[in-house]
Structure formats: C-alpha cells, structure tokens
Coordinates of C-alpha atoms (C1' of nucleotides) in Angstrom, one line a residue:
Chain A
X1 CA 15.0 12.3 3.1
X2 CA 13.7 12.1 -0.9
X3 CA 10.2 11.1 -3.0
X4 CA 10.7 8.2 -4.8
X5 CA 8.7 5.8 -7.0
X6 CA 8.3 2.8 -6.0
X7 CA 7.4 0.0 -8.6
X8 CA 4.4 -2.2 -6.9
X9 CA 3.2 -5.1 -9.1
X10 CA -1.0 -6.4 -8.6
X11 CA -2.0 -9.1 -9.2
X12 CA -5.7 -8.9 -9.5
X13 CA -5.9 -12.3 -10.1
X14 CA -4.7 -13.3 -7.0
X15 CA -6.5 -15.0 -4.0
X16 CA -3.9 -13.1 -2.3
X17 CA -5.5 -9.8 -0.5
X18 CA -4.1 -6.4 -2.2
X19 CA -3.0 -4.9 1.1
X20 CA -0.9 -8.1 1.9
X21 CA 0.8 -8.0 -1.8
X22 CA 1.5 -4.2 -1.4
X23 CA 3.3 -4.8 1.9
X24 CA 4.9 -8.0 1.2
X25 CA 6.3 -6.0 -1.7
X26 CA 7.2 -3.1 0.3
X27 CA 8.8 -4.8 3.1
X28 CA 10.6 -6.1 0.2
X29 CA 11.9 -2.7 -0.8
X30 CA 12.9 -2.2 2.7
X31 CA 15.1 -4.9 4.2
X32 CA 17.2 -5.2 1.3
X33 CA 18.3 -1.7 1.9
X34 CA 16.5 -1.2 -1.8
X35 CA 14.7 2.1 0.0
X36 CA 17.0 3.8 2.4
X37 CA 16.3 4.7 5.3
X38 CA 14.9 8.0 6.1
X39 CA 13.0 8.1 2.4
X40 CA 9.9 9.9 1.9
X41 CA 7.4 7.4 0.7
X42 CA 4.4 9.2 -1.3
X43 CA 1.4 10.7 0.3
X44 CA -1.6 8.0 1.5
X45 CA -3.5 9.6 -1.6
X46 CA -0.8 9.6 -4.3
X47 CA 0.2 6.3 -3.6
X48 CA -3.0 5.1 -3.5
X49 CA -4.2 7.2 -6.9
X50 CA -0.9 5.5 -8.6
X51 CA -1.7 1.8 -7.3
X52 CA -5.3 2.7 -8.4
X53 CA -7.2 1.4 -5.1
X54 CA -8.6 3.3 -1.9
X55 CA -6.7 5.3 0.4
X56 CA -7.3 3.3 3.4
X57 CA -5.8 -0.1 1.4
X58 CA -3.1 2.7 1.3
X59 CA -3.2 3.7 5.1
X60 CA -3.3 0.1 6.5
X61 CA 0.0 -1.2 4.5
X62 CA 1.2 2.0 6.1
X63 CA -0.3 1.7 9.7
X64 CA 0.9 -2.2 9.2
X65 CA 4.5 -1.9 8.4
X66 CA 4.9 0.8 11.3
X67 CA 3.6 -1.9 14.1
X68 CA 6.6 -3.2 12.7
X69 CA 8.6 -0.8 13.0
X70 CA 9.4 -0.6 9.1
X71 CA 8.1 2.7 9.0
X72 CA 7.5 5.7 10.3
X73 CA 4.7 8.6 10.0
X74 CA 4.1 11.9 11.5
X75 CA 0.8 13.2 11.2
X76 CA 0.9 16.4 8.8
X77 CA 4.3 15.4 7.3
X78 CA 4.3 12.2 6.2
X79 CA 5.8 8.3 6.3
X80 CA 9.0 7.5 6.4
X81 CA 11.1 4.8 5.9
X82 CA 12.6 3.7 9.6
X83 CA 15.8 2.7 10.8
X84 CA 16.2 -0.7 11.1
X85 CA 18.6 -2.7 13.0
X86 CA 21.1 -4.9 11.2
X87 CA 20.4 -7.6 13.5
X88 CA 16.3 -7.2 12.6
X89 CA 17.4 -6.3 9.0
X90 CA 19.0 -10.0 8.7
X91 CA 16.4 -11.7 10.6
X92 CA 14.1 -10.2 8.6
X93 CA 15.7 -11.0 5.6
X94 CA 16.0 -14.7 5.7
X95 CA 12.1 -15.1 8.1
X96 CA 10.0 -15.4 5.0
X97 CA 12.0 -17.3 3.0
X98 CA 13.0 -19.8 5.7
X99 CA 9.1 -20.2 6.8
X100 CA 8.0 -20.6 2.6
X101 CA 11.4 -23.6 2.3
X102 CA 10.0 -24.9 6.0
X103 CA 6.6 -25.1 4.1
X104 CA 8.1 -26.9 0.7
X105 CA 9.7 -29.5 2.1
X106 CA 7.1 -30.2 4.5
X107 CA 4.4 -30.5 1.8
X108 CA 7.2 -32.6 0.3
X109 CA 7.4 -35.0 2.8
X110 CA 3.9 -34.9 3.5
X111 CA 3.0 -36.7 0.0
X112 CA 5.4 -39.0 0.4
X113 CA 9.1 -37.3 -1.6
X114 CA 12.3 -38.7 -1.0
X115 CA 15.1 -36.7 0.3
X116 CA 16.5 -37.2 -2.9
X117 CA 13.4 -35.5 -5.0
X118 CA 12.9 -32.8 -3.3
X119 CA 16.6 -32.2 -3.6
X120 CA 15.9 -32.2 -7.1
X121 CA 13.4 -30.5 -7.2
X122 CA 15.1 -27.3 -5.5
X123 CA 17.6 -27.7 -8.1
X124 CA 15.2 -27.1 -10.4
X125 CA 13.6 -25.1 -8.6
X126 CA 17.0 -22.6 -8.4
X127 CA 17.2 -23.1 -11.7
X128 CA 13.8 -21.4 -13.4
X129 CA 14.5 -19.0 -11.5
X130 CA 17.6 -17.3 -10.4
X131 CA 18.0 -17.4 -14.5
X132 CA 15.3 -15.5 -15.1
Chain B
X1 CA -14.6 -51.8 0.1
X2 CA -13.8 -51.5 4.0
X3 CA -14.2 -48.8 6.2
X4 CA -11.4 -47.2 7.9
X5 CA -9.9 -44.8 10.4
X6 CA -8.3 -41.5 8.9
X7 CA -6.1 -39.9 11.0
X8 CA -6.3 -36.9 10.4
X9 CA -5.1 -33.6 12.8
X10 CA -6.5 -30.3 12.9
X11 CA -4.3 -27.5 13.7
X12 CA -6.8 -24.9 14.9
X13 CA -4.1 -22.2 15.5
X14 CA -3.3 -22.3 12.1
X15 CA -4.5 -19.1 9.6
X16 CA -5.6 -21.9 7.6
X17 CA -8.9 -23.0 6.8
X18 CA -10.0 -26.0 8.3
X19 CA -10.9 -27.1 5.6
X20 CA -8.5 -26.8 3.1
X21 CA -6.1 -28.7 5.8
X22 CA -8.5 -32.1 6.2
X23 CA -8.7 -31.8 2.1
X24 CA -4.6 -31.2 2.2
X25 CA -4.2 -34.6 4.7
X26 CA -6.9 -36.2 3.2
X27 CA -5.5 -35.9 -0.8
X28 CA -2.1 -37.2 0.7
X29 CA -3.5 -40.1 2.3
X30 CA -4.8 -40.8 -0.9
X31 CA -2.6 -40.0 -3.6
X32 CA 0.3 -42.6 -1.5
X33 CA -1.9 -45.2 -1.7
X34 CA -2.6 -44.9 2.0
X35 CA -6.5 -45.3 1.3
X36 CA -6.4 -48.1 -1.2
X37 CA -8.6 -47.3 -4.3
X38 CA -12.4 -48.3 -3.2
X39 CA -11.9 -47.7 0.3
X40 CA -15.2 -46.6 1.6
X41 CA -14.5 -43.2 3.4
X42 CA -16.5 -42.6 7.1
X43 CA -20.3 -40.8 6.3
X44 CA -19.7 -36.9 6.5
X45 CA -21.3 -36.9 9.4
X46 CA -19.8 -39.4 11.6
X47 CA -16.6 -37.9 10.1
X48 CA -17.6 -34.4 11.2
X49 CA -18.3 -36.5 14.9
X50 CA -14.7 -37.4 15.1
X51 CA -13.3 -33.9 13.3
X52 CA -15.6 -32.3 15.6
X53 CA -16.3 -30.0 13.3
X54 CA -19.2 -29.2 10.9
X55 CA -20.7 -31.5 8.3
X56 CA -20.8 -28.7 6.4
X57 CA -17.4 -28.4 6.1
X58 CA -16.8 -32.3 5.6
X59 CA -18.8 -31.8 2.5
X60 CA -17.3 -29.2 1.2
X61 CA -13.6 -31.4 1.6
X62 CA -15.5 -35.0 -0.1
X63 CA -16.7 -32.6 -2.9
X64 CA -13.5 -30.6 -3.7
X65 CA -12.0 -34.0 -4.0
X66 CA -14.3 -35.4 -6.0
X67 CA -14.0 -32.5 -8.2
X68 CA -10.8 -33.3 -8.2
X69 CA -11.6 -37.1 -9.4
X70 CA -9.9 -38.1 -6.1
X71 CA -12.9 -39.5 -4.4
X72 CA -16.8 -40.9 -6.0
X73 CA -19.4 -40.9 -4.7
X74 CA -22.6 -43.2 -4.9
X75 CA -26.0 -41.8 -3.4
X76 CA -27.5 -44.0 -0.7
X77 CA -24.0 -45.8 0.0
X78 CA -21.9 -43.9 0.7
X79 CA -18.0 -41.9 -0.7
X80 CA -14.9 -44.2 -1.6
X81 CA -11.7 -43.2 -3.0
X82 CA -11.5 -43.4 -6.5
X83 CA -9.2 -44.7 -9.0
X84 CA -5.9 -42.8 -9.4
X85 CA -3.4 -43.5 -13.0
X86 CA -0.7 -44.5 -12.3
X87 CA 0.6 -41.5 -13.9
X88 CA -2.1 -39.0 -12.2
X89 CA -0.9 -40.3 -9.0
X90 CA 2.7 -38.8 -9.7
X91 CA 1.6 -36.3 -10.9
X92 CA -0.4 -35.2 -8.4
X93 CA 2.3 -36.2 -5.6
X94 CA 4.4 -33.9 -7.1
X95 CA 2.3 -31.0 -8.3
X96 CA 2.3 -29.6 -4.8
X97 CA 5.4 -29.6 -3.6
X98 CA 6.8 -28.5 -6.9
X99 CA 4.2 -25.1 -6.3
X100 CA 5.8 -25.1 -2.9
X101 CA 8.9 -25.3 -3.3
X102 CA 9.4 -22.9 -6.5
X103 CA 7.2 -20.4 -4.1
X104 CA 9.5 -20.5 -1.4
X105 CA 12.8 -19.9 -3.9
X106 CA 10.5 -17.3 -5.4
X107 CA 10.1 -15.4 -2.0
X108 CA 13.9 -16.3 -1.0
X109 CA 14.4 -14.3 -4.5
X110 CA 12.7 -11.6 -3.7
X111 CA 14.0 -10.3 -0.5
X112 CA 17.6 -10.9 -1.8
X113 CA 18.9 -14.6 -0.4
X114 CA 22.0 -15.9 -2.8
X115 CA 21.9 -18.5 -4.1
X116 CA 24.0 -20.7 -1.3
X117 CA 21.9 -18.9 1.5
X118 CA 18.4 -20.4 -0.5
X119 CA 20.9 -23.4 -0.4
X120 CA 21.5 -23.2 3.0
X121 CA 17.9 -23.0 4.3
X122 CA 16.5 -26.2 2.1
X123 CA 19.3 -28.4 4.0
X124 CA 18.4 -27.2 7.3
X125 CA 14.4 -27.4 6.6
X126 CA 15.5 -30.7 5.0
X127 CA 17.1 -32.2 8.7
X128 CA 14.6 -30.2 10.7
X129 CA 11.6 -32.0 8.6
X130 CA 13.0 -35.4 7.6
X131 CA 14.5 -36.5 11.1
X132 CA 11.3 -35.7 13.3
Chain C
X1 CA -16.2 -21.1 25.7
X2 CA -19.4 -18.9 26.8
X3 CA -20.8 -15.8 25.2
X4 CA -20.6 -12.7 27.8
X5 CA -21.6 -8.9 28.3
X6 CA -18.4 -6.9 28.7
X7 CA -19.4 -3.5 30.0
X8 CA -17.1 -1.0 27.9
X9 CA -17.5 2.3 29.3
X10 CA -17.8 5.4 26.6
X11 CA -16.3 8.7 27.0
X12 CA -18.0 11.0 23.5
X13 CA -15.9 13.9 25.0
X14 CA -12.6 12.6 25.8
X15 CA -9.7 13.1 23.2
X16 CA -8.8 9.4 23.0
X17 CA -9.8 7.9 19.6
X18 CA -13.2 5.7 19.9
X19 CA -11.6 2.2 18.9
X20 CA -8.5 2.8 21.4
X21 CA -10.5 3.6 24.5
X22 CA -12.6 0.2 24.1
X23 CA -8.9 -1.6 23.0
X24 CA -8.0 -0.1 26.6
X25 CA -10.6 -1.4 28.4
X26 CA -10.9 -4.6 27.1
X27 CA -6.6 -5.1 27.7
X28 CA -7.9 -4.6 31.0
X29 CA -10.3 -7.1 31.4
X30 CA -8.1 -9.6 29.6
X31 CA -5.1 -8.9 31.4
X32 CA -6.4 -8.9 35.1
X33 CA -8.3 -12.2 34.5
X34 CA -12.1 -10.9 34.2
X35 CA -12.6 -12.5 30.4
X36 CA -11.6 -15.3 30.9
X37 CA -9.2 -18.0 28.2
X38 CA -11.2 -19.4 25.3
X39 CA -14.4 -16.9 25.8
X40 CA -16.2 -16.1 23.2
X41 CA -16.2 -12.3 22.4
X42 CA -20.0 -10.7 20.9
X43 CA -19.7 -10.6 17.2
X44 CA -18.1 -7.6 15.3
X45 CA -21.7 -6.7 14.3
X46 CA -23.5 -7.2 17.6
X47 CA -20.6 -5.5 20.1
X48 CA -20.9 -2.6 16.9
X49 CA -24.8 -2.5 17.8
X50 CA -24.6 -2.2 21.7
X51 CA -21.0 0.1 21.7
X52 CA -23.3 2.3 18.9
X53 CA -20.5 2.0 16.7
X54 CA -19.7 0.8 13.4
X55 CA -18.5 -2.2 12.6
X56 CA -15.5 -1.6 11.5
X57 CA -14.5 0.4 14.7
X58 CA -15.1 -2.6 16.3
X59 CA -13.2 -5.3 14.5
X60 CA -9.8 -2.5 14.5
X61 CA -9.9 -3.7 18.0
X62 CA -10.4 -6.9 17.6
X63 CA -7.4 -7.2 15.1
X64 CA -5.3 -4.8 16.6
X65 CA -5.5 -7.0 20.6
X66 CA -5.3 -10.1 18.1
X67 CA -1.5 -8.5 16.6
X68 CA -1.1 -8.4 20.7
X69 CA -1.4 -12.4 20.7
X70 CA -4.4 -11.6 23.6
X71 CA -7.3 -12.1 21.3
X72 CA -7.5 -15.0 18.4
X73 CA -10.1 -15.3 15.4
X74 CA -11.4 -18.0 13.4
X75 CA -13.7 -16.6 10.7
X76 CA -16.3 -18.0 10.1
X77 CA -16.6 -19.5 14.1
X78 CA -16.0 -15.8 16.3
X79 CA -13.0 -14.5 18.4
X80 CA -12.5 -15.7 21.5
X81 CA -9.4 -14.3 24.3
X82 CA -6.1 -16.4 23.8
X83 CA -4.4 -18.1 26.5
X84 CA -2.2 -15.7 28.5
X85 CA 1.1 -16.8 29.8
X86 CA 1.2 -15.9 33.4
X87 CA 4.9 -14.0 32.8
X88 CA 3.4 -12.1 29.8
X89 CA 0.0 -11.1 32.0
X90 CA 2.2 -9.8 34.6
X91 CA 4.7 -7.7 32.2
X92 CA 0.8 -6.3 30.2
X93 CA -0.3 -5.6 33.6
X94 CA 2.3 -3.5 35.0
X95 CA 3.2 -2.0 31.9
X96 CA 0.9 0.7 31.1
X97 CA 1.3 1.2 35.4
X98 CA 4.7 2.5 34.7
X99 CA 4.3 4.3 31.7
X100 CA 2.5 6.4 33.5
X101 CA 3.7 7.0 36.7
X102 CA 6.7 7.5 34.7
X103 CA 4.6 10.0 32.8
X104 CA 3.2 11.4 35.8
X105 CA 6.5 12.1 37.9
X106 CA 8.5 13.3 34.4
X107 CA 6.1 16.2 34.1
X108 CA 6.4 16.6 38.0
X109 CA 9.9 17.0 37.8
X110 CA 9.7 19.3 34.5
X111 CA 7.5 21.7 36.7
X112 CA 10.1 22.2 39.5
X113 CA 8.3 20.0 41.8
X114 CA 10.2 18.6 44.9
X115 CA 9.8 15.0 45.9
X116 CA 7.9 15.7 48.8
X117 CA 6.0 17.6 46.5
X118 CA 5.3 14.0 44.4
X119 CA 4.8 12.3 47.0
X120 CA 2.0 14.3 48.5
X121 CA 0.6 14.5 44.8
X122 CA 0.9 10.8 45.2
X123 CA -0.6 9.7 48.8
X124 CA -3.4 12.3 47.2
X125 CA -4.1 10.5 44.0
X126 CA -4.0 7.4 46.0
X127 CA -6.9 8.9 48.4
X128 CA -8.7 9.9 45.4
X129 CA -9.4 7.4 43.2
X130 CA -9.0 4.1 46.0
X131 CA -11.4 5.0 47.9
X132 CA -14.3 5.9 44.9
Chain D
X1 CA 13.9 42.8 28.2
X2 CA 16.6 40.3 27.1
X3 CA 16.8 38.1 23.9
X4 CA 17.4 34.5 25.2
X5 CA 18.8 31.1 24.2
X6 CA 15.3 28.7 25.3
X7 CA 16.7 25.2 25.3
X8 CA 13.9 22.4 23.8
X9 CA 14.2 19.3 23.0
X10 CA 12.7 17.5 20.7
X11 CA 11.6 13.6 20.3
X12 CA 10.8 13.1 16.5
X13 CA 9.8 9.5 17.8
X14 CA 7.3 10.3 20.7
X15 CA 3.7 10.3 19.2
X16 CA 3.3 13.8 21.1
X17 CA 2.7 16.3 18.0
X18 CA 5.7 19.5 17.9
X19 CA 4.0 21.9 18.8
X20 CA 2.6 20.6 22.5
X21 CA 6.2 19.3 23.6
X22 CA 7.5 22.6 22.3
X23 CA 4.5 24.3 24.4
X24 CA 5.0 22.4 27.4
X25 CA 8.4 22.6 27.6
X26 CA 8.3 26.7 27.1
X27 CA 5.1 26.8 29.4
X28 CA 7.4 25.1 32.3
X29 CA 10.2 27.0 31.6
X30 CA 8.1 30.3 32.3
X31 CA 5.3 29.2 34.9
X32 CA 9.5 27.9 37.1
X33 CA 10.9 31.1 36.7
X34 CA 13.7 30.3 34.3
X35 CA 12.8 33.1 32.1
X36 CA 12.3 36.0 33.6
X37 CA 9.2 38.3 33.2
X38 CA 9.4 40.6 30.8
X39 CA 11.7 38.5 28.3
X40 CA 12.0 39.0 24.1
X41 CA 11.0 36.0 23.5
X42 CA 13.0 35.0 19.9
X43 CA 11.0 35.7 16.9
X44 CA 8.1 32.6 15.4
X45 CA 10.9 33.3 12.4
X46 CA 14.1 32.4 14.5
X47 CA 13.1 30.2 16.5
X48 CA 11.5 28.3 14.3
X49 CA 15.1 28.0 12.3
X50 CA 16.7 27.4 15.4
X51 CA 14.2 24.3 16.0
X52 CA 14.3 22.9 12.7
X53 CA 10.4 23.7 12.6
X54 CA 7.5 25.1 10.9
X55 CA 6.7 28.9 11.5
X56 CA 3.3 28.0 11.4
X57 CA 4.0 24.9 14.2
X58 CA 5.7 28.1 16.9
X59 CA 3.3 30.5 15.8
X60 CA 0.5 28.1 17.0
X61 CA 2.6 27.8 20.1
X62 CA 3.2 31.2 20.7
X63 CA -0.6 31.7 20.6
X64 CA -1.4 28.9 22.9
X65 CA 0.8 30.5 25.6
X66 CA -1.1 33.6 25.0
X67 CA -4.2 32.6 25.3
X68 CA -3.4 31.0 28.9
X69 CA -1.2 34.7 29.5
X70 CA 1.7 33.3 29.9
X71 CA 3.3 36.0 26.9
X72 CA 2.4 39.0 25.8
X73 CA 2.6 39.8 21.8
X74 CA 2.9 43.6 20.4
X75 CA 2.6 44.5 17.1
X76 CA 5.9 45.0 15.6
X77 CA 7.8 44.5 18.3
X78 CA 7.3 41.5 19.6
X79 CA 6.8 38.3 22.2
X80 CA 7.8 38.3 25.6
X81 CA 6.7 36.7 28.8
X82 CA 3.6 38.0 30.9
X83 CA 3.5 39.1 34.7
X84 CA 2.4 36.2 36.2
X85 CA 1.0 36.0 39.4
X86 CA 2.6 34.1 42.3
X87 CA -0.8 31.9 42.9
X88 CA -1.2 31.4 39.5
X89 CA 2.1 30.7 38.9
X90 CA 2.0 27.6 41.8
X91 CA -1.5 26.6 40.4
X92 CA 0.0 26.0 37.1
X93 CA 3.2 24.5 38.8
X94 CA 1.6 21.9 40.5
X95 CA -2.1 21.5 38.0
X96 CA 0.0 19.4 35.2
X97 CA 2.0 17.3 37.5
X98 CA -1.6 16.5 39.7
X99 CA -3.7 15.9 36.6
X100 CA -0.7 13.3 34.9
X101 CA -0.6 11.4 38.4
X102 CA -4.6 10.7 38.7
X103 CA -4.2 9.4 35.4
X104 CA -1.3 7.2 36.5
X105 CA -2.6 6.1 39.8
X106 CA -6.4 5.8 38.1
X107 CA -4.7 3.3 35.4
X108 CA -2.7 1.6 37.3
X109 CA -6.0 0.8 39.0
X110 CA -7.6 0.3 35.9
X111 CA -5.6 -3.5 35.5
X112 CA -5.8 -4.0 38.8
X113 CA -3.3 -3.0 40.8
X114 CA -2.9 -2.8 44.6
X115 CA -1.5 0.4 46.7
X116 CA 1.2 -1.4 47.1
X117 CA 2.5 -2.0 44.1
X118 CA 1.0 1.5 42.8
X119 CA 3.5 2.7 45.9
X120 CA 6.2 0.3 44.4
X121 CA 5.9 2.2 41.0
X122 CA 6.1 5.1 42.3
X123 CA 9.4 4.5 44.2
X124 CA 10.9 2.6 41.0
X125 CA 9.8 6.0 38.9
X126 CA 11.0 8.7 41.5
X127 CA 14.6 7.1 42.0
X128 CA 14.4 6.8 38.6
X129 CA 13.3 10.2 37.1
X130 CA 15.8 12.5 40.0
X131 CA 18.7 11.2 40.4
X132 CA 19.2 11.3 36.5
Chain E
dG1 C1' -23.4 -17.3 11.2
dT2 C1' -19.9 -15.6 11.5
dG3 C1' -14.9 -12.6 10.0
dG4 C1' -11.9 -10.3 6.0
dT5 C1' -11.4 -7.0 2.8
dC6 C1' -12.1 -3.0 -0.1
dT7 C1' -14.3 1.0 -1.5
dA8 C1' -16.1 6.0 -1.3
dG9 C1' -16.8 9.6 1.4
dA10 C1' -16.5 12.7 5.8
dC11 C1' -14.4 15.2 9.3
dC12 C1' -10.4 16.0 12.4
dA13 C1' -5.4 17.0 13.4
dC14 C1' -0.9 18.8 12.4
dC15 C1' 3.1 21.3 10.1
Chain F
dG1 C1' -0.6 19.7 2.3
dT2 C1' 0.3 15.4 5.7
dG3 C1' -1.7 11.3 7.9
dG4 C1' -5.7 9.6 11.7
dT5 C1' -10.9 8.3 12.9
dC6 C1' -15.1 7.0 12.2
dT7 C1' -18.8 6.5 9.1
dA8 C1' -22.1 3.3 5.4
dG9 C1' -22.5 -0.5 3.0
dA10 C1' -21.5 -4.0 -0.2
dC11 C1' -19.3 -8.2 -0.9
dC12 C1' -16.4 -12.7 -0.3
dA13 C1' -14.7 -17.0 2.4
dC14 C1' -15.7 -19.9 6.3
dG15 C1' -18.6 -23.5 9.0

DNA sequence: GTGGTCTAGACCACC
DNA sequence: GTGGTCTAGACCACG
C-alpha cells in the first residue's frame, strides 16, 4: 500500500469524453499490472488537481472502475487497486484489443478490402506502432 | 440517372449514432462503386420513411457526404452520387480501414499485447468476418 | 412504446440516498413487469421535476440501471425499458429478497435467537406486511 | 472485573462502515451475556491496535454503546460492561432481529414474492446459517 | 425536444 | 484528512 504518481495523458481535442480517457488509461495500468494490487490511488481531490479537472470527473472514473471490480474504495480511507484474478485479468486484457481488431477488419471488409490488403494494413500498423 | 433501393442496416442497440451508421454504409456503397456516379438517391423524406428515422437525420447524412464531395445536390431535382476520381476512390477506400487498424493495434499495445498476440487476434478476426 | 406515470415514493428522512431509493423502486417495477419492455420512461428533466430533485440524480438512476441492463437509452430519443430475459428476471427478482432474508437470519443468530424464535419473527413479519 | 479478549470479525470488503461492524458485534456480546456485567474492556488504544484500526473508530464505538447504556466509562480507570436489566436484554436481543426480518419480508413483497416463496427463502436461510 | 459531459460548490459520513 | 451525495447551471451531440 503506497501512494503513486500515475502518468495520464489528456487529449483535449479528442472527441472522447474526458472521463473516458482517464478511465481507459487507468484501466490499462491496472490490468497490465503496472499498478499493483493494494496500491493507494491519489485522493479524488489530489488527482483532480494534477489532472486539472473537476473532482467529480475523477470520482466518476473511480466509481466506474469500482463497478468493474478493478478498484475498491473505503470511505474516509481512500481508493485502492483491487485484487484481480489472473483469468479475469487475461480477459480484460484481450477484450479491448479483440474488439478493436474485429471493428477494424469489419470496416475493411465494408469498403471492399481483400484479405491480402487487410494483411498488408495490419503489418503496416504493426511496424508503425511497435517500433515507436 | 436512376432511382435505387439502398440496403442500409440499422443496429438499434449500437452506441454508434444513427446518422453515423447510415453515413458509413452509404459512403461504402459509393466508394466501392456499388452506387454508380450519377445515381439518383431517394429524396430525404422518402429515405427517412424507408429507414424509419427522422428527416433531420437523413438531411445530415446527405449534407455530410456532400461536404466530403461524394454527393451532389441540385435544387429542386434531388441528390446524386458525385464523380469520384480513381485515386480518390482508392484513398477513401483504404483510409477508414487503415485508421481502424492503427487504432486496433494501438489499443492492443496499450494493454500489453505482444506482436504475436496481435497477429493471433488479427487472424481470428479475419476468419470470423470474412467467412461470414 | 408509451409514456407512463411511475409512482415513486421518496422518504426524505431515510438514511438511504435519494438515488438509491429511486433506483430500487424503479428496478422493482421493471423486474416485476409492472413496466413492460419498450416502455418510454419520462425524460430526465420531466422526471426530476415530478420527483422534485435534480436532473443529475435522475440521470444517475437511469445510467445505473442501464449498466445493469434493465434500461436502454438513445441520445435524442429517450430512455426505454430494455428486454429482460425470463431467467434473468427471476434471478433479479429473488436476489434482493434472498439477500435481505439471509441478513435477517444472520443478525438473529448473532443475538442468540433460536430457530424457533426466528420462525416466530418471520411469521409475525409475514402477517404484518402481507395483510397490509 | 477482568480484562478479556474479544473476537471481533472485520469484513474489509463490506459496505458496512467499520465502526458499525464493531458496534454490532460488541453489542451482541453484551446483550447475549457473553461479556458479563463489569467486564473491563480493553483500552481504546489497545483495542484499536488489535483491530488494526484507528483509535477514533474505537472511541466512537465505546461512546455509542455508552449512550445506549450498555457500557460505562470511568475516567482514568477504563470502560466496563454496564448492568443490563433482564427486560432490556430481551428487548435488545429481539429488536435487531425483528427489524431485519421486517425489512427482509418487505423487500420480498416489493419484488412480488408470494408468501410461499418467502417461506422458502426463510427456510433456505435458516438452513444455510444455523447449520454453519 | 432528447440525453451526455463537465463545472463549481455545498454538506455529510467516516477514519 | 478521506469518499458520498446532491445541487444548479452551462454547453454539446443527437433526432
């Protein structure tokens, strides 16, 4: 149980809601194990200050993730990273990636890409992103 | 110049806005050539009726696609599929697919997927979607 | 799909949060079938007005129940009672009652009640409440 | 007058506030006679240490139970179990159980349980909890 | 018109 | 100090 600094990147120009951006990144940190079980997250007020947003926005993030079972909060004490079962963690980890990939292939098929073209796009994306 | 029936599929449960679903499918039909240049689209009212949605929604769709240069509206006559240059068509065709693929790979990396895992997800998606 | 009047009872003196009271009663109406699938709920503004509370409170209620899968909301259109599978409905229906009953018996055992005493308390409660 | 070890069980995951859990269990021990009149309770600090919680929490517990007349505090000496009249003891004993049972039956009725279903739930709870 | 997001600020309960 | 609830009010996206 220790307090930590959490490097959230906010994109103000994105159409994605603020609370969504924060949620997604925080979820990633938890399910990849970069934030360990029991870690004491910053208080909502503190986090709001460092993110330069409203406490309500942070509260919503914490609450949503608590509903997902990734956080545990105790009144008067703070908010902590919950215990995540190994199986659940693996499911969480692949769920977002799988959904995005299905969507990508779907939209490729919609505009008439062949399987070969899709494979090229995939290799291209892989190279672009994993060598950054 | 002929009037046509356009098979749009609406998913009521999707979080994707209605106008977006229609736009994307109509765009696909145009850039894949399933709707030929000069084709006379249904009137806003008629289309709204057959889609069982508001005329406002269809108006927005036509307007957005006109702004993209895919449609052309003639006062008092109707809305037609515009001329699409071969190069533009190819760009259009790959743009959406490429962006979705980049997003998918990005989100995979975010949750710590290895390149191999991504490749598996890709093959899985390919099989799921192209054999449907 | 029709608009309805929903008789929510607010107890201002209760320690139970306002949004909780509303949620619980609305959930009951849905899972008991008193609100049928597809029913168009009042808009958040309208409901807030008739409940004499903030729109935010109503929004939270709708959102929580949507997360539970009991409601479905479409931007610009409104909020509707979702399709509830028969099995799910039965589970929902008994879950709250079962939990309360377990808690009651637990607390009875904690203060040393015999099984016979508990049975008396149960019969007493049954008579008090079901003959009202 | 003797010092004792008091086996309080804390459930960290419960939504029930910490001070409530402790209060309820301590109250049970007193009214069931498991803690006899005159028993010298641990000091606030000592108890807080063994429960691994804040002294503030224990102070609140002692104070609440003193207000209920179940404890008696003597400056500089400590906190003791007060005299409980036989009638009061019986009232205390049944009060919590009766209230929980009424609440359970109420919530059962709210979701449309028949009296027979309630009886089944009661028997089920009785078996679950009294045979543990 | 509908819901969706974000804000500032108040007051309470808990530790 | 912590989180929990509720408020009023603004602005945007959707139909």
